[in-house]
Coordinates of C-alpha atoms and ligand atoms in Angstrom, one line a residue:
M2 CA 121.7 82.2 111.3
T3 CA 118.5 80.9 109.5
R4 CA 118.1 82.6 106.1
R5 CA 115.4 84.9 105.6
G6 CA 112.7 85.0 102.8
A7 CA 113.0 87.7 100.1
F8 CA 111.1 91.0 99.6
V9 CA 110.0 91.4 95.7
V10 CA 108.2 94.6 94.7
V11 CA 106.6 95.0 91.3
E12 CA 106.6 98.2 90.3
G13 CA 105.3 99.8 86.8
L14 CA 103.2 102.4 84.7
D15 CA 99.4 101.8 84.5
R16 CA 98.6 98.9 82.3
S17 CA 102.1 97.7 82.5
G18 CA 100.7 94.3 83.0
K19 CA 102.0 94.3 87.1
T20 CA 98.9 93.0 88.6
T21 CA 98.9 89.8 86.1
Q22 CA 102.6 89.2 86.1
T23 CA 102.6 89.2 90.2
G24 CA 99.7 86.5 90.0
I25 CA 101.5 84.4 87.8
L26 CA 104.9 85.0 89.8
R27 CA 102.8 83.9 93.1
Q28 CA 101.6 80.7 91.4
R29 CA 105.4 79.8 90.2
I30 CA 106.8 80.6 93.8
Q31 CA 104.1 78.0 95.3
E32 CA 104.8 75.6 92.7
A33 CA 108.6 75.7 93.4
G34 CA 107.2 74.6 97.3
K35 CA 107.7 78.2 98.9
E36 CA 105.6 80.0 100.9
V37 CA 104.7 83.5 99.7
F38 CA 102.8 86.4 101.2
C39 CA 101.2 89.1 98.6
V40 CA 100.5 92.1 99.4
K41 CA 99.1 95.3 96.6
F42 CA 99.1 98.9 97.4
P43 CA 97.2 100.6 97.5
V44 CA 95.2 98.3 99.9
A45 CA 91.6 99.0 100.1
E46 CA 90.6 95.9 101.8
V47 CA 93.3 94.6 104.5
A48 CA 90.7 91.4 105.3
V49 CA 87.4 90.3 103.8
D50 CA 85.2 91.7 106.3
R51 CA 86.5 95.0 106.6
S52 CA 87.9 97.9 104.4
T53 CA 90.3 100.5 105.7
P54 CA 89.1 104.2 106.1
I55 CA 92.0 105.7 104.0
G56 CA 91.9 103.0 101.5
K57 CA 88.3 103.9 101.1
M58 CA 89.6 108.1 100.7
I59 CA 92.1 106.7 98.2
D60 CA 89.7 104.7 95.9
A61 CA 87.2 107.9 96.0
Y62 CA 90.0 110.3 95.1
L63 CA 91.5 107.8 91.9
R64 CA 87.7 107.8 90.8
S65 CA 87.4 111.3 90.8
Q66 CA 84.6 111.3 93.2
S67 CA 86.7 113.6 95.7
D68 CA 89.2 116.0 95.1
L69 CA 92.4 116.5 97.4
D70 CA 95.5 118.5 97.8
D71 CA 98.4 116.6 96.4
H72 CA 100.3 116.5 99.5
V73 CA 97.4 115.0 101.1
V74 CA 96.9 112.3 98.5
H75 CA 100.7 111.3 98.9
L76 CA 100.5 111.1 102.6
L77 CA 97.2 108.9 102.0
F78 CA 99.0 106.4 100.0
S79 CA 101.9 106.3 102.5
A80 CA 99.3 106.0 105.7
N81 CA 97.5 102.5 103.6
R82 CA 100.8 101.1 103.7
W83 CA 101.2 101.9 107.5
E84 CA 97.9 101.1 108.1
L85 CA 98.4 97.6 106.6
A86 CA 101.8 96.7 108.7
L87 CA 99.4 98.2 111.7
V88 CA 96.4 96.2 111.4
L89 CA 97.7 93.2 110.3
Y90 CA 100.1 93.2 113.3
S91 CA 97.6 93.2 115.5
R92 CA 95.6 90.5 114.0
I93 CA 98.3 88.2 113.9
N94 CA 99.1 89.0 117.2
H95 CA 95.5 88.9 118.6
T96 CA 96.3 91.8 120.6
S97 CA 93.5 93.9 122.3
D98 CA 94.8 97.1 122.5
F99 CA 93.9 97.9 118.8
D100 CA 90.3 98.0 117.6
D101 CA 89.0 99.7 114.4
R102 CA 88.6 103.0 116.5
T103 CA 91.7 103.2 117.8
I104 CA 93.2 102.2 114.1
S105 CA 91.4 105.6 112.7
D106 CA 92.0 107.7 115.7
C107 CA 96.0 106.7 115.4
F108 CA 96.1 107.9 111.8
I109 CA 94.4 110.8 112.2
A110 CA 96.7 111.7 115.2
W111 CA 99.6 110.6 112.9
F112 CA 98.3 113.7 110.4
N113 CA 97.8 115.9 113.1
L114 CA 101.0 115.3 114.9
Q115 CA 104.3 114.4 113.6
H116 CA 105.5 112.3 116.8
A117 CA 102.8 110.0 116.5
L118 CA 105.0 108.4 113.5
I119 CA 107.4 107.4 116.2
H120 CA 104.7 105.0 117.5
V121 CA 103.7 103.7 114.7
T122 CA 107.4 103.1 113.6
T123 CA 108.0 101.2 116.9
R124 CA 105.0 98.7 115.7
L125 CA 106.2 98.4 112.7
I126 CA 109.4 96.7 113.6
S127 CA 107.1 93.6 114.0
S128 CA 105.2 94.3 111.0
T129 CA 103.4 91.6 108.7
I130 CA 106.1 92.3 106.2
I131 CA 109.0 91.5 108.4
S132 CA 107.5 88.7 110.3
S133 CA 106.8 86.8 107.0
L134 CA 110.4 87.4 106.0
E135 CA 111.8 86.2 109.1
Q136 CA 109.7 82.9 109.0
G137 CA 111.7 82.3 105.5
K138 CA 108.3 83.2 103.4
I139 CA 108.7 85.5 100.0
V140 CA 106.9 88.6 100.4
L141 CA 105.6 89.7 96.9
C142 CA 104.1 93.3 96.8
D143 CA 102.2 94.6 93.7
R144 CA 103.1 98.4 93.8
Y145 CA 105.2 99.8 97.2
A146 CA 106.8 103.5 97.9
F147 CA 108.5 104.2 94.8
S148 CA 105.0 104.1 93.0
G149 CA 104.4 106.7 96.0
I150 CA 107.1 108.9 95.0
A151 CA 106.5 108.6 91.2
F152 CA 103.3 109.5 90.9
S153 CA 103.0 112.4 93.7
V154 CA 106.2 113.9 91.9
A155 CA 105.2 113.4 88.4
K156 CA 102.0 115.7 89.3
S157 CA 104.4 118.4 90.4
L158 CA 106.6 118.4 87.2
P159 CA 105.4 120.6 84.1
S160 CA 102.9 119.1 81.9
Q161 CA 104.9 118.0 78.4
S162 CA 101.7 119.3 76.7
S163 CA 101.8 122.7 78.2
P164 CA 105.3 123.3 79.7
S165 CA 104.2 126.3 81.8
T166 CA 101.7 124.0 84.1
T167 CA 101.7 121.1 86.2
S168 CA 98.5 119.2 87.6
Q169 CA 99.2 120.6 90.8
T170 CA 96.3 121.6 92.7
P171 CA 96.3 125.8 92.4
G172 CA 97.3 127.5 95.6
K173 CA 100.4 128.5 97.4
L174 CA 101.7 125.1 98.5
P175 CA 105.2 124.1 97.2
P176 CA 105.6 121.5 94.3
I177 CA 106.3 117.9 95.6
S178 CA 109.7 117.3 95.7
L179 CA 111.4 113.5 95.6
H180 CA 113.3 114.6 99.0
W181 CA 109.6 115.4 100.5
A182 CA 107.8 112.4 98.8
R183 CA 110.5 110.0 100.4
A184 CA 109.9 111.4 104.0
P185 CA 106.7 109.4 105.0
D186 CA 108.0 105.7 103.9
A187 CA 111.4 106.4 105.8
A188 CA 112.4 103.2 107.7
L189 CA 109.9 100.8 105.6
P190 CA 111.4 97.5 105.2
S191 CA 113.5 97.9 101.7
P192 CA 112.6 95.4 99.0
D193 CA 115.6 93.1 98.1
L194 CA 114.4 93.1 94.5
T195 CA 112.4 95.7 92.5
L196 CA 111.0 94.5 89.2
F197 CA 110.0 97.6 87.3
L198 CA 107.8 96.9 84.3
D199 CA 108.6 99.7 81.8
V200 CA 105.8 100.4 78.9
S201 CA 105.6 103.1 77.0
P202 CA 102.7 105.3 77.7
E203 CA 101.6 104.7 73.8
I204 CA 101.5 101.2 74.3
A205 CA 99.9 101.3 77.5
L206 CA 97.1 103.7 75.7
T207 CA 96.1 100.5 73.5
R208 CA 95.6 98.0 76.5
G209 CA 92.2 97.5 77.7
G210 CA 90.8 99.6 80.6
Y211 CA 93.3 102.6 79.9
G212 CA 91.8 105.9 81.0
E213 CA 89.3 104.8 83.4
E214 CA 91.2 106.4 86.8
R215 CA 92.6 109.9 87.2
Y216 CA 96.1 109.2 86.5
E217 CA 95.5 107.0 83.5
K218 CA 96.7 110.0 81.0
A219 CA 99.8 109.8 78.4
D220 CA 101.1 113.1 79.8
M221 CA 100.8 112.3 83.4
Q222 CA 102.3 108.3 82.5
K223 CA 105.4 109.9 80.9
R224 CA 106.1 112.3 83.8
V225 CA 105.6 109.3 86.1
R226 CA 107.9 107.2 84.0
S227 CA 110.5 109.8 84.0
V228 CA 110.6 109.8 87.9
F229 CA 110.5 106.1 88.3
Q230 CA 113.8 106.2 86.1
E231 CA 115.4 108.6 88.2
I232 CA 114.2 106.7 91.5
G233 CA 115.6 103.4 89.8
G234 CA 118.8 105.3 89.5
E235 CA 118.9 106.1 92.9
V236 CA 118.2 102.5 94.2
T237 CA 120.6 101.3 91.9
A238 CA 123.6 103.5 93.2
D239 CA 122.8 102.7 96.8
A240 CA 123.9 99.1 97.9
G241 CA 121.5 99.2 100.7
Q242 CA 118.3 99.4 98.6
G243 CA 118.0 96.2 97.1
K244 CA 118.2 95.6 93.1
W245 CA 116.5 97.5 90.6
I246 CA 115.9 95.7 87.6
V247 CA 114.0 97.2 84.4
V248 CA 111.9 94.7 82.5
D249 CA 110.5 95.8 79.1
A250 CA 106.8 94.8 79.4
G251 CA 106.1 96.2 76.1
K252 CA 107.0 92.6 74.7
E253 CA 104.8 89.7 75.0
M254 CA 103.6 88.8 78.1
S255 CA 104.9 85.1 78.6
A256 CA 108.5 86.4 77.6
V257 CA 108.0 89.3 80.4
T258 CA 107.0 86.6 82.5
E259 CA 110.1 84.5 82.0
E260 CA 112.3 87.6 82.5
M261 CA 110.9 88.2 86.0
W262 CA 110.9 84.4 87.0
G263 CA 114.7 84.3 86.2
H264 CA 115.4 86.9 89.0
V265 CA 112.7 85.7 91.6
Q266 CA 114.0 82.5 91.3
T267 CA 117.8 83.5 92.7
L268 CA 116.3 84.5 95.6
L269 CA 114.1 81.4 96.3
D270 CA 116.4 79.8 98.8
G271 CA 116.0 83.1 101.1
I272 CA 118.7 85.5 102.0
N273 CA 121.6 85.8 104.6
G274 CA 121.4 89.2 105.5
S275 CA 119.2 91.3 107.5
I276 CA 116.0 93.3 106.0
G277 CA 117.0 96.8 104.8
R278 CA 115.2 99.5 105.8
L279 CA 114.0 102.4 103.0
W280 CA 116.2 105.5 102.5
D281 CA 118.8 104.4 105.3
Ligands
FDM60 N1 99.2 105.0 93.6 C1 99.6 103.9 93.9 C2 99.9 106.4 94.4 O1 99.6 107.3 93.3 N2 100.6 106.3 95.2 C3 100.9 105.1 95.8 O2 101.7 105.1 96.8 C4 100.6 104.2 95.1 C5 100.8 102.8 95.9 O3 97.6 104.5 92.5 F1 97.6 104.9 89.4 C6 98.7 105.3 92.2 C7 99.1 104.8 91.0 C8 97.8 104.0 90.3 C9 96.7 103.9 91.2 O4 97.3 101.8 91.5 C10 96.3 102.6 91.3 P1 96.4 100.2 90.9 O5 98.1 99.3 90.7 O6 96.8 100.7 89.4 O7 95.7 99.6 91.5

């Protein structure tokens, strides 16, 4: 059996240097003569000529231009991952059975009817991530389902500055549990390696641009960090979910790069086993 490419995810708190480090890794992988396919979630644009309907909704929410229930936001982020799988699948295969209209209709149906998910799941089997891995490419992903869980669950945790309150939208909906948050991403390809860039909210606060978006508040980031730690523990305990490595992103940028590169280098020659699935 030919070796497949490795699926590497970079996760982290806001301002942990994730996007910069992912860019450097991409360059290093290419310099090492390997093909790399990069993805960033949330995806506002899947291709230069088109922005996705769901990507736009997320963008408006993050910029506080709209308010949505926390559960809805969580599902939008997950839909954004499914959206990429489906749109790129149809492009790569030049299938004519999807156009912009049917793609949006498909996701509206998914929100309304649970069983629509099954169709999307079937499509995913030939998704971009999987086909890239099968072609031996390294897939490098800036945020993935772990961010989805960490940020959504963190919103339901009590605030550390005023423990009796959460940032949950007022109303009767239950808080978002880890169990609930995992469900929409079940069966997506699972990474072989997740590099979690850990930085204290205090250090993040000193970094440029911090505070511009909705979640960039020290209290929220502390809660996100604690959920990420819990997820890391779960991933580590489950052999089928790949490796979870905590990288101290508070140190010198080049030292962070070298540590990350050390882990990625071990995967450049590919992997023998089949591609795992999240939460299987
Ligand atoms: N985010 C990101 C979520 O809340 N859920 C998700 O599923 C994903 C992928 O979006 F605050 C949040 C995390 C972050 C915000 O991400 C924008 P970037 O990486 O800073 O663009």
